[in-house]
JSON list of N, CA and C in Angstrom, two decimals:
[
{"chain": "A", "resi": 1, "resn": "MET", "atom": "N", "xyz": [-11.87, 93.53, 128.60]},
{"chain": "A", "resi": 1, "resn": "MET", "atom": "CA", "xyz": [-13.09, 93.51, 129.38]},
{"chain": "A", "resi": 1, "resn": "MET", "atom": "C", "xyz": [-14.06, 94.50, 128.75]},
{"chain": "A", "resi": 2, "resn": "SER", "atom": "N", "xyz": [-15.29, 94.10, 128.56]},
{"chain": "A", "resi": 2, "resn": "SER", "atom": "CA", "xyz": [-16.26, 94.99, 127.93]},
{"chain": "A", "resi": 2, "resn": "SER", "atom": "C", "xyz": [-17.24, 95.54, 128.97]},
{"chain": "A", "resi": 3, "resn": "PHE", "atom": "N", "xyz": [-17.76, 96.70, 128.65]},
{"chain": "A", "resi": 3, "resn": "PHE", "atom": "CA", "xyz": [-18.66, 97.38, 129.57]},
{"chain": "A", "resi": 3, "resn": "PHE", "atom": "C", "xyz": [-19.93, 97.79, 128.84]},
{"chain": "A", "resi": 4, "resn": "ASP", "atom": "N", "xyz": [-21.02, 97.90, 129.60]},
{"chain": "A", "resi": 4, "resn": "ASP", "atom": "CA", "xyz": [-22.29, 98.40, 129.08]},
{"chain": "A", "resi": 4, "resn": "ASP", "atom": "C", "xyz": [-22.60, 99.70, 129.80]},
{"chain": "A", "resi": 5, "resn": "THR", "atom": "N", "xyz": [-23.27, 100.59, 129.11]},
{"chain": "A", "resi": 5, "resn": "THR", "atom": "CA", "xyz": [-23.74, 101.82, 129.74]},
{"chain": "A", "resi": 5, "resn": "THR", "atom": "C", "xyz": [-25.15, 101.58, 130.25]},
{"chain": "A", "resi": 6, "resn": "VAL", "atom": "N", "xyz": [-25.34, 101.84, 131.54]},
{"chain": "A", "resi": 6, "resn": "VAL", "atom": "CA", "xyz": [-26.63, 101.59, 132.18]},
{"chain": "A", "resi": 6, "resn": "VAL", "atom": "C", "xyz": [-27.13, 102.91, 132.78]},
{"chain": "A", "resi": 7, "resn": "LEU", "atom": "N", "xyz": [-28.40, 103.18, 132.62]},
{"chain": "A", "resi": 7, "resn": "LEU", "atom": "CA", "xyz": [-28.99, 104.39, 133.18]},
{"chain": "A", "resi": 7, "resn": "LEU", "atom": "C", "xyz": [-29.65, 104.05, 134.51]},
{"chain": "A", "resi": 8, "resn": "VAL", "atom": "N", "xyz": [-29.16, 104.67, 135.58]},
{"chain": "A", "resi": 8, "resn": "VAL", "atom": "CA", "xyz": [-29.71, 104.44, 136.93]},
{"chain": "A", "resi": 8, "resn": "VAL", "atom": "C", "xyz": [-30.00, 105.81, 137.54]},
{"chain": "A", "resi": 9, "resn": "ASN", "atom": "N", "xyz": [-31.25, 106.06, 137.85]},
{"chain": "A", "resi": 9, "resn": "ASN", "atom": "CA", "xyz": [-31.65, 107.34, 138.45]},
{"chain": "A", "resi": 9, "resn": "ASN", "atom": "C", "xyz": [-31.07, 108.53, 137.70]},
{"chain": "A", "resi": 10, "resn": "SER", "atom": "N", "xyz": [-31.25, 108.55, 136.39]},
{"chain": "A", "resi": 10, "resn": "SER", "atom": "CA", "xyz": [-30.78, 109.62, 135.50]},
{"chain": "A", "resi": 10, "resn": "SER", "atom": "C", "xyz": [-29.26, 109.75, 135.44]},
{"chain": "A", "resi": 11, "resn": "THR", "atom": "N", "xyz": [-28.54, 108.74, 135.88]},
{"chain": "A", "resi": 11, "resn": "THR", "atom": "CA", "xyz": [-27.08, 108.76, 135.84]},
{"chain": "A", "resi": 11, "resn": "THR", "atom": "C", "xyz": [-26.60, 107.59, 134.99]},
{"chain": "A", "resi": 12, "resn": "HIS", "atom": "N", "xyz": [-25.70, 107.87, 134.05]},
{"chain": "A", "resi": 12, "resn": "HIS", "atom": "CA", "xyz": [-25.14, 106.81, 133.22]},
{"chain": "A", "resi": 12, "resn": "HIS", "atom": "C", "xyz": [-23.96, 106.17, 133.94]},
{"chain": "A", "resi": 13, "resn": "LEU", "atom": "N", "xyz": [-23.99, 104.86, 134.06]},
{"chain": "A", "resi": 13, "resn": "LEU", "atom": "CA", "xyz": [-22.92, 104.12, 134.71]},
{"chain": "A", "resi": 13, "resn": "LEU", "atom": "C", "xyz": [-22.31, 103.14, 133.73]},
{"chain": "A", "resi": 14, "resn": "LEU", "atom": "N", "xyz": [-21.02, 102.91, 133.85]},
{"chain": "A", "resi": 14, "resn": "LEU", "atom": "CA", "xyz": [-20.37, 101.85, 133.09]},
{"chain": "A", "resi": 14, "resn": "LEU", "atom": "C", "xyz": [-20.35, 100.60, 133.95]},
{"chain": "A", "resi": 15, "resn": "VAL", "atom": "N", "xyz": [-20.91, 99.53, 133.43]},
{"chain": "A", "resi": 15, "resn": "VAL", "atom": "CA", "xyz": [-21.02, 98.28, 134.18]},
{"chain": "A", "resi": 15, "resn": "VAL", "atom": "C", "xyz": [-20.41, 97.16, 133.36]},
{"chain": "A", "resi": 16, "resn": "ASN", "atom": "N", "xyz": [-19.71, 96.27, 134.04]},
{"chain": "A", "resi": 16, "resn": "ASN", "atom": "CA", "xyz": [-19.11, 95.11, 133.39]},
{"chain": "A", "resi": 16, "resn": "ASN", "atom": "C", "xyz": [-20.20, 94.33, 132.66]},
{"chain": "A", "resi": 17, "resn": "SER", "atom": "N", "xyz": [-19.95, 93.96, 131.41]},
{"chain": "A", "resi": 17, "resn": "SER", "atom": "CA", "xyz": [-20.95, 93.25, 130.59]},
{"chain": "A", "resi": 17, "resn": "SER", "atom": "C", "xyz": [-21.35, 91.91, 131.20]},
{"chain": "A", "resi": 18, "resn": "ALA", "atom": "N", "xyz": [-20.41, 91.22, 131.83]},
{"chain": "A", "resi": 18, "resn": "ALA", "atom": "CA", "xyz": [-20.73, 89.94, 132.47]},
{"chain": "A", "resi": 18, "resn": "ALA", "atom": "C", "xyz": [-21.75, 90.15, 133.58]},
{"chain": "A", "resi": 19, "resn": "PHE", "atom": "N", "xyz": [-21.58, 91.22, 134.34]},
{"chain": "A", "resi": 19, "resn": "PHE", "atom": "CA", "xyz": [-22.55, 91.54, 135.40]},
{"chain": "A", "resi": 19, "resn": "PHE", "atom": "C", "xyz": [-23.92, 91.82, 134.79]},
{"chain": "A", "resi": 20, "resn": "THR", "atom": "N", "xyz": [-23.95, 92.59, 133.70]},
{"chain": "A", "resi": 20, "resn": "THR", "atom": "CA", "xyz": [-25.21, 92.90, 133.04]},
{"chain": "A", "resi": 20, "resn": "THR", "atom": "C", "xyz": [-25.92, 91.63, 132.60]},
{"chain": "A", "resi": 21, "resn": "ARG", "atom": "N", "xyz": [-25.16, 90.70, 132.00]},
{"chain": "A", "resi": 21, "resn": "ARG", "atom": "CA", "xyz": [-25.74, 89.42, 131.55]},
{"chain": "A", "resi": 21, "resn": "ARG", "atom": "C", "xyz": [-26.30, 88.64, 132.73]},
{"chain": "A", "resi": 22, "resn": "GLU", "atom": "N", "xyz": [-25.54, 88.53, 133.82]},
{"chain": "A", "resi": 22, "resn": "GLU", "atom": "CA", "xyz": [-25.99, 87.77, 134.99]},
{"chain": "A", "resi": 22, "resn": "GLU", "atom": "C", "xyz": [-27.21, 88.42, 135.63]},
{"chain": "A", "resi": 23, "resn": "PHE", "atom": "N", "xyz": [-27.19, 89.74, 135.71]},
{"chain": "A", "resi": 23, "resn": "PHE", "atom": "CA", "xyz": [-28.32, 90.45, 136.32]},
{"chain": "A", "resi": 23, "resn": "PHE", "atom": "C", "xyz": [-29.58, 90.27, 135.48]},
{"chain": "A", "resi": 24, "resn": "THR", "atom": "N", "xyz": [-29.43, 90.33, 134.16]},
{"chain": "A", "resi": 24, "resn": "THR", "atom": "CA", "xyz": [-30.56, 90.11, 133.26]},
{"chain": "A", "resi": 24, "resn": "THR", "atom": "C", "xyz": [-31.12, 88.70, 133.43]},
{"chain": "A", "resi": 25, "resn": "ARG", "atom": "N", "xyz": [-30.23, 87.71, 133.52]},
{"chain": "A", "resi": 25, "resn": "ARG", "atom": "CA", "xyz": [-30.66, 86.32, 133.73]},
{"chain": "A", "resi": 25, "resn": "ARG", "atom": "C", "xyz": [-31.41, 86.18, 135.06]},
{"chain": "A", "resi": 26, "resn": "PHE", "atom": "N", "xyz": [-30.85, 86.80, 136.10]},
{"chain": "A", "resi": 26, "resn": "PHE", "atom": "CA", "xyz": [-31.47, 86.74, 137.43]},
{"chain": "A", "resi": 26, "resn": "PHE", "atom": "C", "xyz": [-32.87, 87.36, 137.40]},
{"chain": "A", "resi": 27, "resn": "THR", "atom": "N", "xyz": [-33.01, 88.55, 136.80]},
{"chain": "A", "resi": 27, "resn": "THR", "atom": "CA", "xyz": [-34.32, 89.20, 136.78]},
{"chain": "A", "resi": 27, "resn": "THR", "atom": "C", "xyz": [-35.32, 88.40, 135.97]},
{"chain": "A", "resi": 28, "resn": "ARG", "atom": "N", "xyz": [-34.87, 87.76, 134.89]},
{"chain": "A", "resi": 28, "resn": "ARG", "atom": "CA", "xyz": [-35.77, 86.93, 134.08]},
{"chain": "A", "resi": 28, "resn": "ARG", "atom": "C", "xyz": [-36.25, 85.73, 134.91]},
{"chain": "A", "resi": 29, "resn": "GLU", "atom": "N", "xyz": [-35.34, 85.07, 135.64]},
{"chain": "A", "resi": 29, "resn": "GLU", "atom": "CA", "xyz": [-35.72, 83.93, 136.47]},
{"chain": "A", "resi": 29, "resn": "GLU", "atom": "C", "xyz": [-36.64, 84.36, 137.61]},
{"chain": "A", "resi": 30, "resn": "PHE", "atom": "N", "xyz": [-36.37, 85.52, 138.18]},
{"chain": "A", "resi": 30, "resn": "PHE", "atom": "CA", "xyz": [-37.20, 86.02, 139.28]},
{"chain": "A", "resi": 30, "resn": "PHE", "atom": "C", "xyz": [-38.61, 86.33, 138.78]},
{"chain": "A", "resi": 31, "resn": "ALA", "atom": "N", "xyz": [-38.71, 86.90, 137.58]},
{"chain": "A", "resi": 31, "resn": "ALA", "atom": "CA", "xyz": [-40.03, 87.19, 136.99]},
{"chain": "A", "resi": 31, "resn": "ALA", "atom": "C", "xyz": [-40.80, 85.90, 136.75]},
{"chain": "A", "resi": 32, "resn": "LEU", "atom": "N", "xyz": [-40.12, 84.87, 136.27]},
{"chain": "A", "resi": 32, "resn": "LEU", "atom": "CA", "xyz": [-40.76, 83.58, 136.05]},
{"chain": "A", "resi": 32, "resn": "LEU", "atom": "C", "xyz": [-41.25, 82.99, 137.37]},
{"chain": "A", "resi": 33, "resn": "PHE", "atom": "N", "xyz": [-40.40, 83.04, 138.40]},
{"chain": "A", "resi": 33, "resn": "PHE", "atom": "CA", "xyz": [-40.78, 82.54, 139.73]},
{"chain": "A", "resi": 33, "resn": "PHE", "atom": "C", "xyz": [-42.00, 83.29, 140.25]},
{"chain": "A", "resi": 34, "resn": "THR", "atom": "N", "xyz": [-42.00, 84.61, 140.11]},
{"chain": "A", "resi": 34, "resn": "THR", "atom": "CA", "xyz": [-43.12, 85.42, 140.59]},
{"chain": "A", "resi": 34, "resn": "THR", "atom": "C", "xyz": [-44.40, 85.06, 139.87]},
{"chain": "A", "resi": 35, "resn": "ARG", "atom": "N", "xyz": [-44.32, 84.88, 138.55]},
{"chain": "A", "resi": 35, "resn": "ARG", "atom": "CA", "xyz": [-45.50, 84.52, 137.76]},
{"chain": "A", "resi": 35, "resn": "ARG", "atom": "C", "xyz": [-46.04, 83.15, 138.19]},
{"chain": "A", "resi": 36, "resn": "GLU", "atom": "N", "xyz": [-45.13, 82.18, 138.38]},
{"chain": "A", "resi": 36, "resn": "GLU", "atom": "CA", "xyz": [-45.55, 80.84, 138.80]},
{"chain": "A", "resi": 36, "resn": "GLU", "atom": "C", "xyz": [-46.16, 80.88, 140.19]},
{"chain": "A", "resi": 37, "resn": "ASN", "atom": "N", "xyz": [-45.57, 81.66, 141.09]},
{"chain": "A", "resi": 37, "resn": "ASN", "atom": "CA", "xyz": [-46.08, 81.76, 142.45]},
{"chain": "A", "resi": 37, "resn": "ASN", "atom": "C", "xyz": [-47.45, 82.41, 142.46]},
{"chain": "A", "resi": 38, "resn": "CYS", "atom": "N", "xyz": [-47.65, 83.40, 141.60]},
{"chain": "A", "resi": 38, "resn": "CYS", "atom": "CA", "xyz": [-48.95, 84.06, 141.49]},
{"chain": "A", "resi": 38, "resn": "CYS", "atom": "C", "xyz": [-50.02, 83.07, 141.04]},
{"chain": "A", "resi": 39, "resn": "CYS", "atom": "N", "xyz": [-49.70, 82.26, 140.03]},
{"chain": "A", "resi": 39, "resn": "CYS", "atom": "CA", "xyz": [-50.65, 81.25, 139.54]},
{"chain": "A", "resi": 39, "resn": "CYS", "atom": "C", "xyz": [-50.98, 80.24, 140.62]},
{"chain": "A", "resi": 40, "resn": "PHE", "atom": "N", "xyz": [-49.96, 79.78, 141.36]},
{"chain": "A", "resi": 40, "resn": "PHE", "atom": "CA", "xyz": [-50.18, 78.83, 142.46]},
{"chain": "A", "resi": 40, "resn": "PHE", "atom": "C", "xyz": [-51.09, 79.45, 143.50]},
{"chain": "A", "resi": 41, "resn": "THR", "atom": "N", "xyz": [-50.82, 80.70, 143.88]},
{"chain": "A", "resi": 41, "resn": "THR", "atom": "CA", "xyz": [-51.63, 81.37, 144.90]},
{"chain": "A", "resi": 41, "resn": "THR", "atom": "C", "xyz": [-53.08, 81.49, 144.45]},
{"chain": "A", "resi": 42, "resn": "ARG", "atom": "N", "xyz": [-53.29, 81.88, 143.20]},
{"chain": "A", "resi": 42, "resn": "ARG", "atom": "CA", "xyz": [-54.65, 82.02, 142.67]},
{"chain": "A", "resi": 42, "resn": "ARG", "atom": "C", "xyz": [-55.37, 80.67, 142.72]},
{"chain": "A", "resi": 43, "resn": "GLU", "atom": "N", "xyz": [-54.69, 79.61, 142.28]},
{"chain": "A", "resi": 43, "resn": "GLU", "atom": "CA", "xyz": [-55.30, 78.28, 142.29]},
{"chain": "A", "resi": 43, "resn": "GLU", "atom": "C", "xyz": [-55.57, 77.79, 143.72]},
{"chain": "A", "resi": 44, "resn": "PHE", "atom": "N", "xyz": [-54.65, 78.08, 144.63]},
{"chain": "A", "resi": 44, "resn": "PHE", "atom": "CA", "xyz": [-54.82, 77.67, 146.02]},
{"chain": "A", "resi": 44, "resn": "PHE", "atom": "C", "xyz": [-56.02, 78.37, 146.64]},
{"chain": "A", "resi": 45, "resn": "HIS", "atom": "N", "xyz": [-56.19, 79.66, 146.37]},
{"chain": "A", "resi": 45, "resn": "HIS", "atom": "CA", "xyz": [-57.35, 80.39, 146.90]},
{"chain": "A", "resi": 45, "resn": "HIS", "atom": "C", "xyz": [-58.65, 79.84, 146.32]},
{"chain": "A", "resi": 46, "resn": "ALA", "atom": "N", "xyz": [-58.64, 79.50, 145.04]},
{"chain": "A", "resi": 46, "resn": "ALA", "atom": "CA", "xyz": [-59.84, 78.92, 144.43]},
{"chain": "A", "resi": 46, "resn": "ALA", "atom": "C", "xyz": [-60.16, 77.59, 145.10]},
{"chain": "A", "resi": 47, "resn": "PHE", "atom": "N", "xyz": [-59.15, 76.76, 145.35]},
{"chain": "A", "resi": 47, "resn": "PHE", "atom": "CA", "xyz": [-59.35, 75.49, 146.03]},
{"chain": "A", "resi": 47, "resn": "PHE", "atom": "C", "xyz": [-59.94, 75.69, 147.42]},
{"chain": "A", "resi": 48, "resn": "THR", "atom": "N", "xyz": [-59.36, 76.62, 148.19]},
{"chain": "A", "resi": 48, "resn": "THR", "atom": "CA", "xyz": [-59.87, 76.83, 149.56]},
{"chain": "A", "resi": 48, "resn": "THR", "atom": "C", "xyz": [-61.30, 77.35, 149.55]},
{"chain": "A", "resi": 49, "resn": "ARG", "atom": "N", "xyz": [-61.65, 78.20, 148.57]},
{"chain": "A", "resi": 49, "resn": "ARG", "atom": "CA", "xyz": [-63.05, 78.66, 148.47]},
{"chain": "A", "resi": 49, "resn": "ARG", "atom": "C", "xyz": [-63.98, 77.49, 148.21]},
{"chain": "A", "resi": 50, "resn": "GLU", "atom": "N", "xyz": [-63.60, 76.62, 147.27]},
{"chain": "A", "resi": 50, "resn": "GLU", "atom": "CA", "xyz": [-64.43, 75.46, 146.96]},
{"chain": "A", "resi": 50, "resn": "GLU", "atom": "C", "xyz": [-64.51, 74.52, 148.14]},
{"chain": "A", "resi": 51, "resn": "PHE", "atom": "N", "xyz": [-63.40, 74.33, 148.84]},
{"chain": "A", "resi": 51, "resn": "PHE", "atom": "CA", "xyz": [-63.38, 73.43, 149.99]},
{"chain": "A", "resi": 51, "resn": "PHE", "atom": "C", "xyz": [-64.29, 73.97, 151.10]},
{"chain": "A", "resi": 52, "resn": "ARG", "atom": "N", "xyz": [-64.21, 75.29, 151.36]},
{"chain": "A", "resi": 52, "resn": "ARG", "atom": "CA", "xyz": [-65.08, 75.90, 152.37]},
{"chain": "A", "resi": 52, "resn": "ARG", "atom": "C", "xyz": [-66.55, 75.74, 151.99]},
{"chain": "A", "resi": 53, "resn": "ALA", "atom": "N", "xyz": [-66.87, 75.94, 150.71]},
{"chain": "A", "resi": 53, "resn": "ALA", "atom": "CA", "xyz": [-68.26, 75.79, 150.26]},
{"chain": "A", "resi": 53, "resn": "ALA", "atom": "C", "xyz": [-68.72, 74.35, 150.44]},
{"chain": "A", "resi": 54, "resn": "PHE", "atom": "N", "xyz": [-67.83, 73.40, 150.15]},
{"chain": "A", "resi": 54, "resn": "PHE", "atom": "CA", "xyz": [-68.16, 71.97, 150.26]},
{"chain": "A", "resi": 54, "resn": "PHE", "atom": "C", "xyz": [-68.38, 71.58, 151.72]},
{"chain": "A", "resi": 55, "resn": "THR", "atom": "N", "xyz": [-67.55, 72.12, 152.62]},
{"chain": "A", "resi": 55, "resn": "THR", "atom": "CA", "xyz": [-67.62, 71.69, 154.02]},
{"chain": "A", "resi": 55, "resn": "THR", "atom": "C", "xyz": [-68.70, 72.41, 154.82]},
{"chain": "A", "resi": 56, "resn": "ARG", "atom": "N", "xyz": [-69.33, 73.43, 154.25]},
{"chain": "A", "resi": 56, "resn": "ARG", "atom": "CA", "xyz": [-70.43, 74.07, 154.97]},
{"chain": "A", "resi": 56, "resn": "ARG", "atom": "C", "xyz": [-71.53, 73.05, 155.22]},
{"chain": "A", "resi": 57, "resn": "GLY", "atom": "N", "xyz": [-71.89, 72.89, 156.47]},
{"chain": "A", "resi": 57, "resn": "GLY", "atom": "CA", "xyz": [-72.93, 71.94, 156.79]},
{"chain": "A", "resi": 57, "resn": "GLY", "atom": "C", "xyz": [-72.43, 70.52, 156.97]},
{"chain": "A", "resi": 58, "resn": "HIS", "atom": "N", "xyz": [-71.16, 70.28, 156.64]},
{"chain": "A", "resi": 58, "resn": "HIS", "atom": "CA", "xyz": [-70.57, 68.96, 156.86]},
{"chain": "A", "resi": 58, "resn": "HIS", "atom": "C", "xyz": [-69.58, 69.05, 158.01]},
{"chain": "A", "resi": 59, "resn": "TYR", "atom": "N", "xyz": [-69.49, 68.02, 158.80]},
{"chain": "A", "resi": 59, "resn": "TYR", "atom": "CA", "xyz": [-68.53, 67.99, 159.88]},
{"chain": "A", "resi": 59, "resn": "TYR", "atom": "C", "xyz": [-67.42, 67.04, 159.51]},
{"chain": "A", "resi": 60, "resn": "ILE", "atom": "N", "xyz": [-66.23, 67.56, 159.42]},
{"chain": "A", "resi": 60, "resn": "ILE", "atom": "CA", "xyz": [-65.09, 66.72, 159.01]},
{"chain": "A", "resi": 60, "resn": "ILE", "atom": "C", "xyz": [-64.20, 66.47, 160.21]}
]
């Protein structure tokens, strides 16, 4: 079984390499999800601004 040395709050810990790999994969996927969600939110806000501007003076 192999281990990696990880620095956490100025303390060196020995962590199973499989855990390190899975944690790295998880953080990479989470970062991708966050980036995609941010883009969606930005686009959604732009859409709602345009929709509000369009509907001013119109009754839907």
